[in-house]
Amino acid sequence: MSDPLAGAIALVTGASRGIGRATALRLAGAGAHVVAVGRTQGALEELDDAARAAGGTATLVPLDMRDYPGIYRLAASLNERYQRLDVLVGNAAVVGQRSPLNHVEPQNWDEVMAVNVTANWHLIRAMDPLLKRSTAGRAVFVTSGAATSARAYAGPYSVSKAALNALARTYADETTSTPVRVNLFNPGPTRTRMRALVMPGEDPMTLPTSEQVAEKIVDLCLPSFSETGKLYDYRAGKLLEFRPPA
C-alpha cells in the first residue's frame, strides 16, 4: 500500500529540524496529515513547503514545549477539528549543560527536565483521550542511549532520558487493553545539528542521516505495528525489551 497512513492525523514535536523534521516529512509522505510542532516559525514554514512539494499536508504549530497550557490548547483544537489523534511522536528535546553535576546551573537543569520529561507527560495527559479514539493510536517517544550509559558531564540529558523511558514504560503498561501502542525509539548517533554541537570533532559523514532514522520511526507509527512496550534500537536494527518480564 503506497499510503499506509492515508487520512491519519499525526502530531510530531520538535518538527523544525533534524529527526523531527524528517519524521514529519516521512509521515506526510505516507499519507498522514502532520501537525508539526516546533519553536521556529521559519523552519516550520520550510517544512510545510517541503511537505506540499511532496504531495503531503501539514498544520504548523509554533509552540515552546515548556508552554504547557499551549499543549492543552492544541489538544482542544485537535479534538474540535478531528475528534482523534492517530500518531504521536514525542521528539522535542534539549541537550542541556555539559559539565559536572555540581556545576550544572539549576535553571539549565529545570529546562532540560521541563522539555525532555515534563512536556511529554503533559502530551500524554492531553492527547491520551484523542489517541484512544483512534482505531490504532500509536505513540513513539524518541530516547537515547544516554539513558543507560550515564557518562560524565551529560547528567541532565542522561537523567531526563532515563525518566522518559520510565514514563513511556508506564504509559505502555496502562494502555495494553486499548487500541493504543506505545514504544520508545533510540536513533543512536545521527547526523543532526544537536549531535554536531555535542560531538564537534566527529565526522558527520560516518553517521546515518535523519531521513534514514525517520524511516524506521514511521514503521512504529503504522496501524500494522502491533507491538507495545518495546524499544527499537536503530543501530541494532531490532526491537528490544526495555524491562525484564514480570
mmCIF file with all atom_site columns, N, CA and C in Angstrom, residues 71-118:
data_model
loop_
_atom_site.group_PDB
_atom_site.id
_atom_site.type_symbol
_atom_site.label_atom_id
_atom_site.label_alt_id
_atom_site.label_comp_id
_atom_site.label_asym_id
_atom_site.label_entity_id
_atom_site.label_seq_id
_atom_site.pdbx_PDB_ins_code
_atom_site.Cartn_x
_atom_site.Cartn_y
_atom_site.Cartn_z
_atom_site.occupancy
_atom_site.B_iso_or_equiv
_atom_site.pdbx_formal_charge
_atom_site.auth_seq_id
_atom_site.auth_comp_id
_atom_site.auth_asym_id
_atom_site.auth_atom_id
_atom_site.pdbx_PDB_model_num
ATOM 1   N N  . ILE A 1 71  ? -0.042  23.170 25.149 1.00 0.00 ? 71  ILE A N  1
ATOM 2   C CA . ILE A 1 71  ? -0.250  21.769 24.776 1.00 0.00 ? 71  ILE A CA 1
ATOM 3   C C  . ILE A 1 71  ? -1.723  21.402 24.907 1.00 0.00 ? 71  ILE A C  1
ATOM 4   N N  . TYR A 1 72  ? -2.362  21.884 25.972 1.00 0.00 ? 72  TYR A N  1
ATOM 5   C CA . TYR A 1 72  ? -3.783  21.575 26.176 1.00 0.00 ? 72  TYR A CA 1
ATOM 6   C C  . TYR A 1 72  ? -4.667  22.329 25.185 1.00 0.00 ? 72  TYR A C  1
ATOM 7   N N  . ARG A 1 73  ? -4.249  23.536 24.816 1.00 0.00 ? 73  ARG A N  1
ATOM 8   C CA . ARG A 1 73  ? -4.998  24.259 23.781 1.00 0.00 ? 73  ARG A CA 1
ATOM 9   C C  . ARG A 1 73  ? -4.899  23.517 22.454 1.00 0.00 ? 73  ARG A C  1
ATOM 10  N N  . LEU A 1 74  ? -3.730  22.958 22.176 1.00 0.00 ? 74  LEU A N  1
ATOM 11  C CA . LEU A 1 74  ? -3.561  22.180 20.947 1.00 0.00 ? 74  LEU A CA 1
ATOM 12  C C  . LEU A 1 74  ? -4.450  20.945 20.972 1.00 0.00 ? 74  LEU A C  1
ATOM 13  N N  . ALA A 1 75  ? -4.505  20.259 22.102 1.00 0.00 ? 75  ALA A N  1
ATOM 14  C CA . ALA A 1 75  ? -5.362  19.077 22.217 1.00 0.00 ? 75  ALA A CA 1
ATOM 15  C C  . ALA A 1 75  ? -6.828  19.444 21.999 1.00 0.00 ? 75  ALA A C  1
ATOM 16  N N  . ALA A 1 76  ? -7.242  20.584 22.541 1.00 0.00 ? 76  ALA A N  1
ATOM 17  C CA . ALA A 1 76  ? -8.628  21.020 22.357 1.00 0.00 ? 76  ALA A CA 1
ATOM 18  C C  . ALA A 1 76  ? -8.915  21.316 20.886 1.00 0.00 ? 76  ALA A C  1
ATOM 19  N N  . SER A 1 77  ? -7.954  21.921 20.196 1.00 0.00 ? 77  SER A N  1
ATOM 20  C CA . SER A 1 77  ? -8.125  22.209 18.768 1.00 0.00 ? 77  SER A CA 1
ATOM 21  C C  . SER A 1 77  ? -8.215  20.930 17.950 1.00 0.00 ? 77  SER A C  1
ATOM 22  N N  . LEU A 1 78  ? -7.362  19.948 18.275 1.00 0.00 ? 78  LEU A N  1
ATOM 23  C CA . LEU A 1 78  ? -7.395  18.669 17.566 1.00 0.00 ? 78  LEU A CA 1
ATOM 24  C C  . LEU A 1 78  ? -8.725  17.955 17.816 1.00 0.00 ? 78  LEU A C  1
ATOM 25  N N  . ASN A 1 79  ? -9.209  18.060 19.037 1.00 0.00 ? 79  ASN A N  1
ATOM 26  C CA . ASN A 1 79  ? -10.489 17.428 19.360 1.00 0.00 ? 79  ASN A CA 1
ATOM 27  C C  . ASN A 1 79  ? -11.623 18.079 18.568 1.00 0.00 ? 79  ASN A C  1
ATOM 28  N N  . GLU A 1 80  ? -11.582 19.406 18.499 1.00 0.00 ? 80  GLU A N  1
ATOM 29  C CA . GLU A 1 80  ? -12.639 20.120 17.790 1.00 0.00 ? 80  GLU A CA 1
ATOM 30  C C  . GLU A 1 80  ? -12.613 19.814 16.293 1.00 0.00 ? 80  GLU A C  1
ATOM 31  N N  . ARG A 1 81  ? -11.412 19.710 15.729 1.00 0.00 ? 81  ARG A N  1
ATOM 32  C CA . ARG A 1 81  ? -11.290 19.545 14.279 1.00 0.00 ? 81  ARG A CA 1
ATOM 33  C C  . ARG A 1 81  ? -11.370 18.087 13.824 1.00 0.00 ? 81  ARG A C  1
ATOM 34  N N  . TYR A 1 82  ? -10.712 17.191 14.581 1.00 0.00 ? 82  TYR A N  1
ATOM 35  C CA . TYR A 1 82  ? -10.583 15.812 14.107 1.00 0.00 ? 82  TYR A CA 1
ATOM 36  C C  . TYR A 1 82  ? -11.227 14.766 15.027 1.00 0.00 ? 82  TYR A C  1
ATOM 37  N N  . GLN A 1 83  ? -11.437 15.127 16.288 1.00 0.00 ? 83  GLN A N  1
ATOM 38  C CA . GLN A 1 83  ? -12.007 14.209 17.289 1.00 0.00 ? 83  GLN A CA 1
ATOM 39  C C  . GLN A 1 83  ? -11.126 12.991 17.585 1.00 0.00 ? 83  GLN A C  1
ATOM 40  N N  . ARG A 1 84  ? -9.883  13.023 17.119 1.00 0.00 ? 84  ARG A N  1
ATOM 41  C CA . ARG A 1 84  ? -8.998  11.886 17.390 1.00 0.00 ? 84  ARG A CA 1
ATOM 42  C C  . ARG A 1 84  ? -7.563  12.286 17.068 1.00 0.00 ? 84  ARG A C  1
ATOM 43  N N  . LEU A 1 85  ? -6.621  11.437 17.469 1.00 0.00 ? 85  LEU A N  1
ATOM 44  C CA . LEU A 1 85  ? -5.223  11.556 17.068 1.00 0.00 ? 85  LEU A CA 1
ATOM 45  C C  . LEU A 1 85  ? -4.722  10.143 16.810 1.00 0.00 ? 85  LEU A C  1
ATOM 46  N N  . ASP A 1 86  ? -4.131  9.920  15.651 1.00 0.00 ? 86  ASP A N  1
ATOM 47  C CA . ASP A 1 86  ? -3.692  8.575  15.278 1.00 0.00 ? 86  ASP A CA 1
ATOM 48  C C  . ASP A 1 86  ? -2.234  8.297  15.608 1.00 0.00 ? 86  ASP A C  1
ATOM 49  N N  . VAL A 1 87  ? -1.412  9.338  15.554 1.00 0.00 ? 87  VAL A N  1
ATOM 50  C CA . VAL A 1 87  ? 0.025   9.171  15.789 1.00 0.00 ? 87  VAL A CA 1
ATOM 51  C C  . VAL A 1 87  ? 0.549   10.324 16.634 1.00 0.00 ? 87  VAL A C  1
ATOM 52  N N  . LEU A 1 88  ? 1.334   9.978  17.649 1.00 0.00 ? 88  LEU A N  1
ATOM 53  C CA . LEU A 1 88  ? 2.027   10.971 18.457 1.00 0.00 ? 88  LEU A CA 1
ATOM 54  C C  . LEU A 1 88  ? 3.509   10.605 18.478 1.00 0.00 ? 88  LEU A C  1
ATOM 55  N N  . VAL A 1 89  ? 4.348   11.515 18.006 1.00 0.00 ? 89  VAL A N  1
ATOM 56  C CA . VAL A 1 89  ? 5.796   11.307 18.064 1.00 0.00 ? 89  VAL A CA 1
ATOM 57  C C  . VAL A 1 89  ? 6.378   12.379 18.980 1.00 0.00 ? 89  VAL A C  1
ATOM 58  N N  . GLY A 1 90  ? 6.803   11.969 20.171 1.00 0.00 ? 90  GLY A N  1
ATOM 59  C CA . GLY A 1 90  ? 7.416   12.875 21.140 1.00 0.00 ? 90  GLY A CA 1
ATOM 60  C C  . GLY A 1 90  ? 8.913   12.932 20.889 1.00 0.00 ? 90  GLY A C  1
ATOM 61  N N  . ASN A 1 91  ? 9.325   13.928 20.120 1.00 0.00 ? 91  ASN A N  1
ATOM 62  C CA . ASN A 1 91  ? 10.721  14.015 19.694 1.00 0.00 ? 91  ASN A CA 1
ATOM 63  C C  . ASN A 1 91  ? 11.462  15.207 20.278 1.00 0.00 ? 91  ASN A C  1
ATOM 64  N N  . ALA A 1 92  ? 10.768  16.277 20.626 1.00 0.00 ? 92  ALA A N  1
ATOM 65  C CA . ALA A 1 92  ? 11.427  17.501 21.076 1.00 0.00 ? 92  ALA A CA 1
ATOM 66  C C  . ALA A 1 92  ? 12.311  17.234 22.286 1.00 0.00 ? 92  ALA A C  1
ATOM 67  N N  . ALA A 1 93  ? 13.516  17.784 22.241 1.00 0.00 ? 93  ALA A N  1
ATOM 68  C CA . ALA A 1 93  ? 14.450  17.608 23.353 1.00 0.00 ? 93  ALA A CA 1
ATOM 69  C C  . ALA A 1 93  ? 15.532  18.669 23.296 1.00 0.00 ? 93  ALA A C  1
ATOM 70  N N  . VAL A 1 94  ? 16.141  18.922 24.442 1.00 0.00 ? 94  VAL A N  1
ATOM 71  C CA . VAL A 1 94  ? 17.305  19.793 24.512 1.00 0.00 ? 94  VAL A CA 1
ATOM 72  C C  . VAL A 1 94  ? 18.423  19.020 25.208 1.00 0.00 ? 94  VAL A C  1
ATOM 73  N N  . VAL A 1 95  ? 19.663  19.339 24.845 1.00 0.00 ? 95  VAL A N  1
ATOM 74  C CA . VAL A 1 95  ? 20.818  18.628 25.400 1.00 0.00 ? 95  VAL A CA 1
ATOM 75  C C  . VAL A 1 95  ? 21.152  19.102 26.802 1.00 0.00 ? 95  VAL A C  1
ATOM 76  N N  . GLY A 1 96  ? 21.083  20.394 27.018 1.00 0.00 ? 96  GLY A N  1
ATOM 77  C CA . GLY A 1 96  ? 21.425  20.928 28.322 1.00 0.00 ? 96  GLY A CA 1
ATOM 78  C C  . GLY A 1 96  ? 22.909  21.169 28.487 1.00 0.00 ? 96  GLY A C  1
ATOM 79  N N  . GLN A 1 97  ? 23.258  21.566 29.680 1.00 0.00 ? 97  GLN A N  1
ATOM 80  C CA . GLN A 1 97  ? 24.631  21.941 30.005 1.00 0.00 ? 97  GLN A CA 1
ATOM 81  C C  . GLN A 1 97  ? 25.526  20.717 30.090 1.00 0.00 ? 97  GLN A C  1
ATOM 82  N N  . ARG A 1 98  ? 26.703  20.809 29.478 1.00 0.00 ? 98  ARG A N  1
ATOM 83  C CA . ARG A 1 98  ? 27.677  19.726 29.511 1.00 0.00 ? 98  ARG A CA 1
ATOM 84  C C  . ARG A 1 98  ? 28.751  20.084 30.542 1.00 0.00 ? 98  ARG A C  1
ATOM 85  N N  . SER A 1 99  ? 28.579  19.605 31.743 1.00 0.00 ? 99  SER A N  1
ATOM 86  C CA . SER A 1 99  ? 29.515  19.930 32.816 1.00 0.00 ? 99  SER A CA 1
ATOM 87  C C  . SER A 1 99  ? 29.299  18.962 33.973 1.00 0.00 ? 99  SER A C  1
ATOM 88  N N  . PRO A 1 100 ? 30.220  18.932 34.952 1.00 0.00 ? 100 PRO A N  1
ATOM 89  C CA . PRO A 1 100 ? 29.996  18.085 36.130 1.00 0.00 ? 100 PRO A CA 1
ATOM 90  C C  . PRO A 1 100 ? 28.676  18.448 36.802 1.00 0.00 ? 100 PRO A C  1
ATOM 91  N N  . LEU A 1 101 ? 28.048  17.480 37.417 1.00 0.00 ? 101 LEU A N  1
ATOM 92  C CA . LEU A 1 101 ? 26.745  17.704 38.044 1.00 0.00 ? 101 LEU A CA 1
ATOM 93  C C  . LEU A 1 101 ? 26.758  18.876 39.020 1.00 0.00 ? 101 LEU A C  1
ATOM 94  N N  . ASN A 1 102 ? 27.836  19.009 39.775 1.00 0.00 ? 102 ASN A N  1
ATOM 95  C CA . ASN A 1 102 ? 27.853  20.078 40.774 1.00 0.00 ? 102 ASN A CA 1
ATOM 96  C C  . ASN A 1 102 ? 28.098  21.453 40.166 1.00 0.00 ? 102 ASN A C  1
ATOM 97  N N  . HIS A 1 103 ? 28.311  21.508 38.835 1.00 0.00 ? 103 HIS A N  1
ATOM 98  C CA . HIS A 1 103 ? 28.454  22.787 38.150 1.00 0.00 ? 103 HIS A CA 1
ATOM 99  C C  . HIS A 1 103 ? 27.232  23.135 37.292 1.00 0.00 ? 103 HIS A C  1
ATOM 100 N N  . VAL A 1 104 ? 26.291  22.224 37.190 1.00 0.00 ? 104 VAL A N  1
ATOM 101 C CA . VAL A 1 104 ? 25.104  22.490 36.383 1.00 0.00 ? 104 VAL A CA 1
ATOM 102 C C  . VAL A 1 104 ? 24.256  23.570 37.058 1.00 0.00 ? 104 VAL A C  1
ATOM 103 N N  . GLU A 1 105 ? 23.891  24.565 36.274 1.00 0.00 ? 105 GLU A N  1
ATOM 104 C CA . GLU A 1 105 ? 23.053  25.637 36.807 1.00 0.00 ? 105 GLU A CA 1
ATOM 105 C C  . GLU A 1 105 ? 21.619  25.133 36.997 1.00 0.00 ? 105 GLU A C  1
ATOM 106 N N  . PRO A 1 106 ? 20.986  25.450 38.122 1.00 0.00 ? 106 PRO A N  1
ATOM 107 C CA . PRO A 1 106 ? 19.616  24.997 38.364 1.00 0.00 ? 106 PRO A CA 1
ATOM 108 C C  . PRO A 1 106 ? 18.657  25.354 37.234 1.00 0.00 ? 106 PRO A C  1
ATOM 109 N N  . GLN A 1 107 ? 18.816  26.529 36.655 1.00 0.00 ? 107 GLN A N  1
ATOM 110 C CA . GLN A 1 107 ? 17.931  26.933 35.564 1.00 0.00 ? 107 GLN A CA 1
ATOM 111 C C  . GLN A 1 107 ? 18.076  26.000 34.372 1.00 0.00 ? 107 GLN A C  1
ATOM 112 N N  . ASN A 1 108 ? 19.308  25.579 34.091 1.00 0.00 ? 108 ASN A N  1
ATOM 113 C CA . ASN A 1 108 ? 19.535  24.675 32.971 1.00 0.00 ? 108 ASN A CA 1
ATOM 114 C C  . ASN A 1 108 ? 18.967  23.297 33.268 1.00 0.00 ? 108 ASN A C  1
ATOM 115 N N  . TRP A 1 109 ? 19.166  22.809 34.479 1.00 0.00 ? 109 TRP A N  1
ATOM 116 C CA . TRP A 1 109 ? 18.589  21.521 34.884 1.00 0.00 ? 109 TRP A CA 1
ATOM 117 C C  . TRP A 1 109 ? 17.077  21.540 34.701 1.00 0.00 ? 109 TRP A C  1
ATOM 118 N N  . ASP A 1 110 ? 16.452  22.606 35.191 1.00 0.00 ? 110 ASP A N  1
ATOM 119 C CA . ASP A 1 110 ? 14.997  22.710 35.105 1.00 0.00 ? 110 ASP A CA 1
ATOM 120 C C  . ASP A 1 110 ? 14.513  22.738 33.654 1.00 0.00 ? 110 ASP A C  1
ATOM 121 N N  . GLU A 1 111 ? 15.261  23.415 32.779 1.00 0.00 ? 111 GLU A N  1
ATOM 122 C CA . GLU A 1 111 ? 14.868  23.480 31.376 1.00 0.00 ? 111 GLU A CA 1
ATOM 123 C C  . GLU A 1 111 ? 14.908  22.098 30.728 1.00 0.00 ? 111 GLU A C  1
ATOM 124 N N  . VAL A 1 112 ? 15.970  21.349 30.976 1.00 0.00 ? 112 VAL A N  1
ATOM 125 C CA . VAL A 1 112 ? 16.097  20.015 30.389 1.00 0.00 ? 112 VAL A CA 1
ATOM 126 C C  . VAL A 1 112 ? 14.957  19.110 30.857 1.00 0.00 ? 112 VAL A C  1
ATOM 127 N N  . MET A 1 113 ? 14.671  19.129 32.130 1.00 0.00 ? 113 MET A N  1
ATOM 128 C CA . MET A 1 113 ? 13.588  18.294 32.652 1.00 0.00 ? 113 MET A CA 1
ATOM 129 C C  . MET A 1 113 ? 12.235  18.756 32.120 1.00 0.00 ? 113 MET A C  1
ATOM 130 N N  . ALA A 1 114 ? 12.068  20.057 31.992 1.00 0.00 ? 114 ALA A N  1
ATOM 131 C CA . ALA A 1 114 ? 10.794  20.605 31.515 1.00 0.00 ? 114 ALA A CA 1
ATOM 132 C C  . ALA A 1 114 ? 10.496  20.166 30.094 1.00 0.00 ? 114 ALA A C  1
ATOM 133 N N  . VAL A 1 115 ? 11.507  20.202 29.218 1.00 0.00 ? 115 VAL A N  1
ATOM 134 C CA . VAL A 1 115 ? 11.298  19.863 27.809 1.00 0.00 ? 115 VAL A CA 1
ATOM 135 C C  . VAL A 1 115 ? 11.310  18.353 27.588 1.00 0.00 ? 115 VAL A C  1
ATOM 136 N N  . ASN A 1 116 ? 12.303  17.675 28.161 1.00 0.00 ? 116 ASN A N  1
ATOM 137 C CA . ASN A 1 116 ? 12.520  16.264 27.848 1.00 0.00 ? 116 ASN A CA 1
ATOM 138 C C  . ASN A 1 116 ? 11.609  15.316 28.613 1.00 0.00 ? 116 ASN A C  1
ATOM 139 N N  . VAL A 1 117 ? 11.119  15.751 29.770 1.00 0.00 ? 117 VAL A N  1
ATOM 140 C CA . VAL A 1 117 ? 10.293  14.856 30.600 1.00 0.00 ? 117 VAL A CA 1
ATOM 141 C C  . VAL A 1 117 ? 8.884   15.421 30.806 1.00 0.00 ? 117 VAL A C  1
ATOM 142 N N  . THR A 1 118 ? 8.815   16.555 31.469 1.00 0.00 ? 118 THR A N  1
ATOM 143 C CA . THR A 1 118 ? 7.504   17.073 31.873 1.00 0.00 ? 118 THR A CA 1
ATOM 144 C C  . THR A 1 118 ? 6.615   17.378 30.681 1.00 0.00 ? 118 THR A C  1
#
